[in-house]
Short mmCIF file of C-alpha atoms in Angstrom, two decimals:
data_model
loop_
_atom_site.label_atom_id
_atom_site.label_comp_id
_atom_site.label_asym_id
_atom_site.label_seq_id
_atom_site.Cartn_x
_atom_site.Cartn_y
_atom_site.Cartn_z
CA MET A 1 19.14 -13.72 -2.68
CA ARG A 2 21.12 -11.21 -4.59
CA GLU A 3 18.93 -8.70 -3.62
CA VAL A 4 18.92 -9.41 -0.09
CA PHE A 5 22.79 -9.20 -0.05
CA GLN A 6 22.49 -5.79 -1.74
CA GLN A 7 20.38 -4.56 0.91
CA GLU A 8 22.74 -5.99 3.45
CA LEU A 9 25.56 -4.42 1.87
CA ARG A 10 23.69 -1.09 1.92
CA GLU A 11 23.18 -1.77 5.84
CA VAL A 12 26.66 -2.27 6.20
CA GLN A 13 27.65 1.01 4.33
CA GLU A 14 24.81 3.04 6.42
CA ARG A 15 26.45 1.96 9.72
CA LEU A 16 29.98 2.83 8.63
CA VAL A 17 28.34 6.23 7.76
CA GLU A 18 26.72 6.52 11.37
CA ILE A 19 29.95 5.21 13.07
CA SER A 20 32.33 7.87 10.88
CA GLY A 21 29.45 10.49 12.32
CA PHE A 22 30.14 9.44 15.84
CA VAL A 23 33.70 9.87 15.35
CA ALA A 24 33.36 13.31 13.87
CA VAL A 25 31.42 14.48 16.77
CA SER A 26 33.95 12.95 19.19
CA ILE A 27 36.99 14.84 17.28
CA GLU A 28 34.97 18.08 17.34
CA ASN A 29 34.34 17.94 20.98
CA ALA A 30 37.61 16.45 21.48
CA THR A 31 39.33 19.65 19.92
CA ARG A 32 37.07 22.18 21.53
CA ALA A 33 37.66 20.61 24.94
CA PHE A 34 41.26 20.73 24.29
CA ASN A 35 41.42 24.28 23.03
CA GLU A 36 39.30 25.41 25.74
CA SER A 37 39.89 23.37 28.59
CA ASN A 38 36.44 22.06 29.05
CA VAL A 39 36.69 19.28 31.33
CA SER A 40 32.80 18.39 31.05
CA LEU A 41 32.99 18.24 27.05
CA ALA A 42 36.06 16.23 27.57
CA GLU A 43 34.31 13.82 29.83
CA SER A 44 31.52 13.18 27.19
CA VAL A 45 33.88 12.31 24.61
CA ILE A 46 35.55 10.04 26.93
CA ALA A 47 32.07 8.55 27.71
CA ASP A 48 31.07 8.52 24.05
CA ASP A 49 34.09 6.18 23.18
CA ASP A 50 32.04 3.13 24.37
CA LYS A 51 29.47 4.17 21.90
CA ILE A 52 31.69 4.03 19.16
CA ASP A 53 33.29 0.65 20.26
CA ALA A 54 29.79 -0.99 20.61
CA ALA A 55 28.93 0.30 17.18
CA ALA A 56 31.96 -1.09 15.63
CA GLN A 57 31.50 -4.35 17.23
CA GLU A 58 27.82 -4.63 15.88
CA LEU A 59 29.19 -3.83 12.50
CA ASP A 60 31.45 -6.66 12.69
CA GLU A 61 28.84 -9.25 13.84
CA LEU A 62 26.55 -8.24 10.93
CA ALA A 63 29.57 -8.36 8.36
CA ILE A 64 30.87 -11.72 9.67
CA ASN A 65 26.71 -12.81 9.41
CA ILE A 66 26.69 -11.72 6.01
CA LEU A 67 29.75 -13.73 4.99
CA ALA A 68 28.14 -16.76 6.65
CA ARG A 69 24.94 -16.51 5.05
CA GLN A 70 25.74 -14.80 1.57
CA GLN A 71 29.36 -16.42 0.78
CA PRO A 72 30.07 -13.67 -1.20
CA VAL A 73 32.89 -13.74 -3.62
CA ALA A 74 35.13 -11.77 -5.71
CA ARG A 75 34.46 -7.80 -5.27
CA ASP A 76 31.37 -8.44 -3.02
CA LEU A 77 33.83 -10.47 -0.48
CA ARG A 78 36.39 -7.62 -0.73
CA ILE A 79 33.59 -4.88 0.20
CA VAL A 80 32.69 -7.03 3.35
CA VAL A 81 36.52 -7.61 4.28
CA SER A 82 37.06 -4.10 3.75
CA ALA A 83 33.97 -2.85 5.81
CA LEU A 84 35.87 -5.07 8.99
CA ARG A 85 38.95 -3.23 8.58
CA ILE A 86 37.18 0.32 7.87
CA SER A 87 35.43 -0.33 11.51
CA ALA A 88 38.63 -1.26 13.10
CA SER A 89 40.04 2.09 11.83
CA LEU A 90 36.98 4.19 12.77
CA GLU A 91 37.37 2.67 16.19
CA ARG A 92 40.95 3.65 16.43
CA MET A 93 39.81 7.22 15.31
CA GLY A 94 37.62 7.26 18.29
CA ASP A 95 40.46 6.09 20.61
CA MET A 96 42.58 9.08 19.58
CA ALA A 97 39.66 11.67 19.95
CA GLU A 98 39.32 10.06 23.38
CA HIS A 99 43.17 10.35 24.27
CA ILE A 100 43.08 14.05 23.37
CA ALA A 101 40.08 14.62 25.42
CA GLN A 102 41.91 12.90 28.35
CA LEU A 103 44.75 14.87 28.15
CA ALA A 104 42.66 18.12 28.13
CA ARG A 105 41.09 16.38 31.61
CA TYR A 106 44.14 15.35 33.14
CA ARG A 107 45.36 19.06 32.77
CA PHE A 108 42.23 20.90 33.66
CA PRO A 109 42.18 23.85 35.17
CA ASP A 110 45.45 24.30 33.35
CA LYS A 111 45.68 24.20 29.26
CA VAL A 112 47.36 21.40 27.89
CA VAL A 113 49.85 23.11 25.84
CA PRO A 114 51.56 26.58 26.44
CA LYS A 115 50.29 29.37 24.69
CA SER A 116 53.32 29.49 22.06
CA LEU A 117 51.68 26.16 20.73
CA ARG A 118 48.10 26.61 20.91
CA PRO A 119 47.33 27.98 17.42
CA THR A 120 49.37 24.91 15.95
CA PHE A 121 47.24 22.71 17.86
CA ALA A 122 44.05 24.33 16.89
CA SER A 123 45.04 24.03 13.28
CA MET A 124 45.52 20.45 14.01
CA GLY A 125 42.43 19.88 15.62
CA ALA A 126 40.34 21.89 12.88
CA LEU A 127 42.10 19.77 10.41
CA ASP A 128 41.30 16.60 12.22
CA VAL A 129 37.70 17.84 12.36
CA GLU A 130 37.63 18.61 8.39
CA ILE A 131 39.26 15.19 7.74
CA ALA A 132 36.38 13.46 9.94
CA ARG A 133 33.58 15.35 7.96
CA LYS A 134 34.94 14.36 4.68
CA LEU A 135 35.38 11.02 5.81
CA VAL A 136 31.45 10.87 6.41
CA GLU A 137 30.82 12.03 2.92
CA LEU A 138 33.31 9.74 1.68
CA LEU A 139 31.68 6.60 2.96
CA LYS A 140 28.34 7.96 1.74
CA SER A 141 29.21 8.78 -1.53
CA GLU A 142 32.37 6.53 -2.38
CA ASP A 143 33.52 9.61 -4.40
CA VAL A 144 37.31 8.81 -4.96
CA ALA A 145 37.70 12.76 -5.13
CA ILE A 146 37.05 12.85 -1.20
CA ALA A 147 39.59 10.12 -0.83
CA GLU A 148 42.37 12.04 -2.36
CA ASP A 149 41.08 15.31 -0.50
CA ILE A 150 41.65 13.60 2.75
CA ARG A 151 45.05 12.43 1.75
CA ASN A 152 45.82 15.97 0.90
CA THR A 153 44.72 17.35 4.20
CA ASP A 154 46.42 14.61 6.01
CA ASP A 155 49.90 15.94 4.57
CA LYS A 156 48.94 19.48 6.14
CA VAL A 157 48.45 17.52 9.50
CA ASP A 158 51.63 15.81 9.33
CA ALA A 159 53.64 19.28 8.62
CA LEU A 160 52.14 20.56 11.59
CA HIS A 161 53.20 17.29 13.50
CA LEU A 162 56.79 18.27 12.18
CA SER A 163 56.45 21.87 13.25
CA VAL A 164 55.54 21.05 17.02
CA PHE A 165 58.83 18.84 17.29
CA ASP A 166 60.83 21.93 15.67
CA LYS A 167 59.15 24.09 18.07
CA VAL A 168 59.74 21.99 21.24
CA LEU A 169 63.34 21.09 20.21
CA GLY A 170 64.05 24.68 19.27
CA GLU A 171 66.01 27.41 21.23
CA THR A 172 62.95 29.61 22.09
CA TRP A 173 61.09 26.68 23.67
CA LYS A 174 60.53 27.66 27.47
CA GLY A 175 57.89 24.71 28.35
CA GLU A 176 58.34 22.65 31.30
CA ALA A 177 58.78 19.00 30.90
CA ILE A 178 54.92 18.57 31.54
CA ASP A 179 54.59 20.62 28.25
CA THR A 180 56.81 18.76 26.13
CA VAL A 181 55.18 15.63 27.08
CA ASP A 182 51.59 17.05 26.52
CA ALA A 183 52.77 18.49 23.13
CA THR A 184 54.24 15.30 22.25
CA LEU A 185 51.37 12.92 22.80
CA ALA A 186 48.92 15.53 21.59
CA SER A 187 50.54 15.87 18.25
CA ARG A 188 50.97 12.03 17.80
CA TYR A 189 47.44 11.46 18.64
CA HIS A 190 46.30 14.01 16.04
CA GLU A 191 48.55 12.85 13.37
CA ARG A 192 47.57 9.06 13.96
CA PHE A 193 43.68 10.20 13.83
CA ALA A 194 44.55 11.51 10.18
CA ASP A 195 46.51 8.57 9.40
CA HIS A 196 43.59 6.36 10.06
CA ALA A 197 41.48 8.12 7.85
CA VAL A 198 43.97 8.08 5.14
CA SER A 199 43.84 4.33 5.70
CA ILE A 200 40.04 4.34 5.23
CA ALA A 201 40.26 6.60 2.34
CA LYS A 202 42.76 4.28 0.35
CA LYS A 203 40.55 1.28 1.04
CA VAL A 204 37.45 2.96 -0.26
CA GLN A 205 39.73 4.03 -3.44
CA TYR A 206 40.99 0.75 -3.93
CA LEU A 207 37.33 -0.69 -3.93
CA ALA A 208 36.08 1.76 -6.32
CA THR A 209 38.84 1.00 -8.60
CA GLY A 210 38.62 -2.47 -8.13
CA ASP A 211 42.62 -2.93 -6.92
CA TRP A 212 43.39 -4.81 -4.00
CA ILE A 213 43.74 -3.40 -0.50
CA PRO A 214 47.11 -3.45 0.97
CA ALA A 215 47.26 -4.63 4.50
CA ASP A 216 49.29 -1.29 5.70
CA ALA A 217 46.91 0.74 3.49
CA MET B 1 37.30 -30.33 0.42
CA ARG B 2 36.89 -30.30 4.00
CA GLU B 3 40.49 -31.83 4.28
CA VAL B 4 41.59 -29.05 1.69
CA PHE B 5 40.28 -26.27 4.06
CA GLN B 6 41.99 -28.12 7.16
CA GLN B 7 45.18 -27.95 5.05
CA GLU B 8 44.58 -24.27 4.09
CA LEU B 9 43.65 -23.24 7.96
CA ARG B 10 47.33 -24.77 9.01
CA GLU B 11 48.74 -22.73 6.15
CA VAL B 12 47.05 -19.64 7.54
CA GLN B 13 48.34 -20.53 11.06
CA GLU B 14 51.98 -21.40 9.89
CA ARG B 15 52.24 -18.08 8.10
CA LEU B 16 50.88 -16.29 11.41
CA VAL B 17 53.57 -17.85 13.37
CA GLU B 18 56.32 -16.88 10.63
CA ILE B 19 55.30 -13.26 10.72
CA SER B 20 55.19 -13.42 14.57
CA GLY B 21 58.68 -14.77 14.19
CA PHE B 22 59.66 -11.75 12.05
CA VAL B 23 58.32 -9.46 14.73
CA ALA B 24 60.25 -11.11 17.49
CA VAL B 25 63.31 -10.53 15.45
CA SER B 26 62.32 -6.81 14.86
CA ILE B 27 61.76 -6.07 18.25
CA GLU B 28 64.86 -7.57 19.71
CA ASN B 29 66.99 -5.86 17.30
CA ALA B 30 65.16 -2.61 17.80
CA THR B 31 65.73 -3.03 21.74
CA ARG B 32 69.44 -3.78 21.22
CA ALA B 33 69.84 -0.72 18.72
CA PHE B 34 67.90 1.44 21.16
CA ASN B 35 70.03 0.26 24.39
CA GLU B 36 73.32 0.19 22.63
CA SER B 37 72.83 3.02 19.95
CA ASN B 38 73.66 0.50 17.34
CA VAL B 39 72.73 2.55 13.85
CA SER B 40 73.52 -0.23 11.65
CA LEU B 41 71.11 -2.40 13.60
CA ALA B 42 68.37 -0.02 13.78
CA GLU B 43 68.69 0.43 10.12
CA SER B 44 68.26 -3.09 9.66
CA VAL B 45 64.89 -3.30 11.58
CA ILE B 46 63.64 -0.19 9.51
CA ALA B 47 64.56 -2.22 6.26
CA ASP B 48 62.99 -5.51 7.87
CA ASP B 49 59.85 -3.80 8.22
CA ASP B 50 58.79 -3.88 4.37
CA LYS B 51 59.50 -7.76 4.81
CA ILE B 52 56.76 -7.86 7.47
CA ASP B 53 54.27 -5.78 5.74
CA ALA B 54 54.62 -8.06 2.67
CA ALA B 55 54.08 -11.08 4.54
CA ALA B 56 51.20 -9.57 6.24
CA GLN B 57 49.70 -8.73 3.19
CA GLU B 58 50.36 -12.16 1.48
CA LEU B 59 48.61 -13.61 4.41
CA ASP B 60 45.46 -11.53 4.05
CA GLU B 61 45.51 -12.44 0.22
CA LEU B 62 45.47 -16.01 1.30
CA ALA B 63 42.74 -15.70 3.74
CA ILE B 64 40.52 -13.69 1.33
CA ASN B 65 40.98 -16.37 -1.07
CA ILE B 66 40.10 -19.28 1.41
CA LEU B 67 36.99 -17.25 2.37
CA ALA B 68 36.03 -16.83 -1.55
CA ARG B 69 36.82 -20.65 -2.26
CA GLN B 70 35.95 -22.41 0.72
CA GLN B 71 32.89 -20.40 1.90
CA PRO B 72 33.58 -21.25 5.76
CA VAL B 73 30.86 -20.71 8.14
CA ALA B 74 30.68 -20.57 12.15
CA ARG B 75 33.85 -21.22 13.91
CA ASP B 76 35.92 -21.64 10.78
CA LEU B 77 34.76 -18.28 9.30
CA ARG B 78 35.79 -16.78 12.73
CA ILE B 79 39.16 -18.49 12.35
CA VAL B 80 39.82 -16.69 8.88
CA VAL B 81 38.50 -13.44 10.00
CA SER B 82 40.88 -13.36 12.97
CA ALA B 83 43.65 -14.16 11.01
CA LEU B 84 43.03 -11.04 9.29
CA ARG B 85 43.09 -9.23 12.15
CA ILE B 86 46.01 -10.96 13.82
CA SER B 87 47.84 -9.98 10.85
CA ALA B 88 46.87 -6.45 11.13
CA SER B 89 48.22 -6.37 14.75
CA LEU B 90 51.34 -8.06 13.68
CA GLU B 91 51.78 -5.57 11.27
CA ARG B 92 51.51 -2.71 13.79
CA MET B 93 53.80 -4.41 16.07
CA GLY B 94 56.45 -4.34 13.27
CA ASP B 95 55.83 -0.80 13.00
CA MET B 96 56.52 0.11 16.69
CA ALA B 97 59.88 -2.03 16.52
CA GLU B 98 60.86 0.23 13.50
CA HIS B 99 59.81 3.61 15.56
CA ILE B 100 61.98 2.46 18.52
CA ALA B 101 64.98 1.64 15.82
CA GLN B 102 64.20 5.09 14.27
CA LEU B 103 64.65 6.79 17.65
CA ALA B 104 67.81 4.94 18.09
CA ARG B 105 68.90 5.95 14.72
CA TYR B 106 67.82 9.90 14.93
CA ARG B 107 69.92 10.13 18.04
CA PHE B 108 73.17 8.44 16.94
CA PRO B 109 75.79 9.01 18.02
CA ASP B 110 73.84 9.84 21.25
CA LYS B 111 71.74 7.79 23.18
CA VAL B 112 67.83 8.03 23.12
CA VAL B 113 67.32 8.53 26.62
CA PRO B 114 69.39 9.78 29.44
CA LYS B 115 71.02 7.75 31.83
CA SER B 116 68.36 7.71 34.55
CA LEU B 117 65.86 6.05 32.26
CA ARG B 118 68.13 3.62 30.59
CA PRO B 119 67.29 0.76 33.25
CA THR B 120 63.47 1.47 32.66
CA PHE B 121 63.56 1.18 29.02
CA ALA B 122 65.95 -1.81 29.12
CA SER B 123 63.24 -3.40 31.13
CA MET B 124 60.41 -2.23 28.83
CA GLY B 125 62.42 -3.58 25.95
CA ALA B 126 62.87 -6.81 27.66
CA LEU B 127 59.21 -7.52 28.51
CA ASP B 128 58.17 -6.43 24.82
CA VAL B 129 60.84 -9.28 23.66
CA GLU B 130 59.40 -11.39 26.00
CA ILE B 131 56.00 -10.78 24.97
CA ALA B 132 56.94 -11.13 21.31
CA ARG B 133 58.57 -14.91 21.82
CA LYS B 134 55.64 -15.81 23.99
CA LEU B 135 53.41 -14.84 20.83
CA VAL B 136 55.18 -16.97 18.66
CA GLU B 137 54.33 -19.88 21.11
CA LEU B 138 50.71 -18.91 21.55
CA LEU B 139 50.11 -18.89 17.64
CA LYS B 140 51.85 -22.08 17.27
CA SER B 141 50.55 -23.98 20.41
CA GLU B 142 47.01 -21.92 20.61
CA ASP B 143 47.74 -22.69 24.40
CA VAL B 144 45.49 -20.31 26.27
CA ALA B 145 47.80 -20.37 29.42
CA ILE B 146 50.13 -18.28 27.34
CA ALA B 147 47.64 -15.67 26.30
CA GLU B 148 47.05 -15.25 30.03
CA ASP B 149 50.81 -15.07 30.44
CA ILE B 150 51.03 -12.40 27.89
CA ARG B 151 48.54 -10.27 29.41
CA ASN B 152 50.48 -10.32 32.67
CA THR B 153 53.60 -9.33 31.22
CA ASP B 154 51.70 -6.49 29.75
CA ASP B 155 50.51 -5.18 33.16
CA LYS B 156 54.57 -5.02 33.83
CA VAL B 157 55.09 -2.87 30.70
CA ASP B 158 52.20 -0.54 31.66
CA ALA B 159 53.44 -0.17 35.10
CA LEU B 160 56.82 0.91 33.66
CA HIS B 161 55.11 3.11 31.11
CA LEU B 162 53.38 5.22 34.12
CA SER B 163 56.93 5.06 35.94
CA VAL B 164 58.56 6.73 32.77
CA PHE B 165 56.04 9.84 33.38
CA ASP B 166 56.56 9.88 36.95
CA LYS B 167 60.19 10.13 36.22
CA VAL B 168 59.89 12.79 33.52
CA LEU B 169 57.37 14.89 35.51
CA GLY B 170 58.89 14.75 38.74
CA GLU B 171 61.21 16.92 40.77
CA THR B 172 64.46 15.31 39.90
CA TRP B 173 64.15 15.21 36.02
CA LYS B 174 66.88 17.32 34.45
CA GLY B 175 66.41 16.29 30.97
CA GLU B 176 66.30 18.47 27.85
CA ALA B 177 63.25 18.57 25.90
CA ILE B 178 64.53 16.37 23.58
CA ASP B 179 65.30 13.70 26.41
CA THR B 180 61.58 14.36 27.32
CA VAL B 181 60.38 13.71 23.69
CA ASP B 182 62.23 10.68 23.24
CA ALA B 183 61.16 9.27 26.69
CA THR B 184 57.73 10.03 25.85
CA LEU B 185 57.62 8.52 22.40
CA ALA B 186 59.60 5.49 23.18
CA SER B 187 57.44 4.56 26.39
CA ARG B 188 54.26 5.22 24.09
CA TYR B 189 55.79 2.70 21.45
CA HIS B 190 56.81 0.20 23.75
CA GLU B 191 53.43 -0.03 25.66
CA ARG B 192 51.45 0.04 22.01
CA PHE B 193 53.72 -2.89 20.89
CA ALA B 194 52.71 -4.92 24.05
CA ASP B 195 48.87 -3.68 23.71
CA HIS B 196 48.61 -5.18 20.18
CA ALA B 197 50.07 -8.55 21.54
CA VAL B 198 47.45 -8.31 23.89
CA SER B 199 44.79 -7.76 21.47
CA ILE B 200 46.11 -10.74 19.50
CA ALA B 201 46.19 -12.95 22.90
CA LYS B 202 42.60 -12.06 23.35
CA LYS B 203 41.62 -13.12 20.07
CA VAL B 204 43.14 -16.62 20.34
CA GLN B 205 41.69 -17.08 23.90
CA TYR B 206 38.23 -16.45 22.29
CA LEU B 207 38.66 -18.59 19.45
CA ALA B 208 39.95 -21.64 21.76
CA THR B 209 37.01 -20.84 24.28
CA GLY B 210 34.62 -20.40 21.40
CA ASP B 211 33.50 -16.94 22.47
CA TRP B 212 32.96 -14.01 19.91
CA ILE B 213 35.96 -11.75 19.42
CA PRO B 214 34.94 -7.90 20.47
CA ALA B 215 36.02 -5.51 17.88
CA ASP B 216 38.32 -3.85 20.49
CA ALA B 217 39.97 -6.79 22.08
#
């Protein structure tokens, strides 16, 4: 029984790794679609989000099923409950990638943000991609050093997020209302994407250190 | 044992009702702070969010504890897992109320949005308050008619959300960049608040009808 349970826990972990891999591809494509106004790539990101949602739902079914059959306690129970929360965060990360792609599609053939902000969003996108790839590694290896790394990378995203508002609200901003709306939304989506990764990283960290997982972590 | 479990389930439900009550007060105060540029009220909303986070975390501890001791299966198990998800959504609703209050505080003594949009945000705020109050009733009574009602009210919020962008991107918009940023963020926060309520309503509905709960519901 115990061995079966360990095998099932491995399957839960493998599925989380798989879903995080889907999310990494989505943010990579969403970032490219955003930077290059690539509408067909944007549409593929939007289509792929259903795949992420379905995979997250299947994982939840598996986790509930394990709870029912194996009745885990203590740390084992917290691992399964954490898996449910991690899948919810991954599902939201997929939504953020989809929103970024939708902005690219709405504005096509125009670019989403004016020239002056493109380097900032290129950096934010690159950092989100970096975070997503680190998250795959973290879920694979459960190496808490990667969790720390994700939190540090998120700090860079937050700094860029603030810099977007400095620019948009600064003297030199010449953007139209639509540019201001897009910059505001795009920055928010990039920031939230990274936040969800941090919340997953904290859960992995807490599990590894045996601490409890705050609801807002 | 069974009786103890039923009593514990009642406690979980009572705590969800309590947290939803905190959220209802937060959105009521956030909406007033937003409409009236009431900075002290805004600060109380921001302070109260810690209370909501702590209550959600305590509920999660209780739910995990019940899973460990009572080892529920079938519908009982899904009720406890749903409680974990509902508390996460309530926690996010509290965050949205806090964000709305933060906008009011940042812009004080100015109002957050220009005159032309204030009636729209007054309506969005009133609908979010209505939704929050209905959510308390839903969690108390588990009456699925209320769940349906919440979903219909959310449609009104979504329509207002779109109308904000129509206005901001329309010919007649005279707002500064800061007005555009505030309108964009405030509209997003109001819309997300209602979305989380809908996701909770769906979970209660699915539980009542015995269906399974989609990850993205």
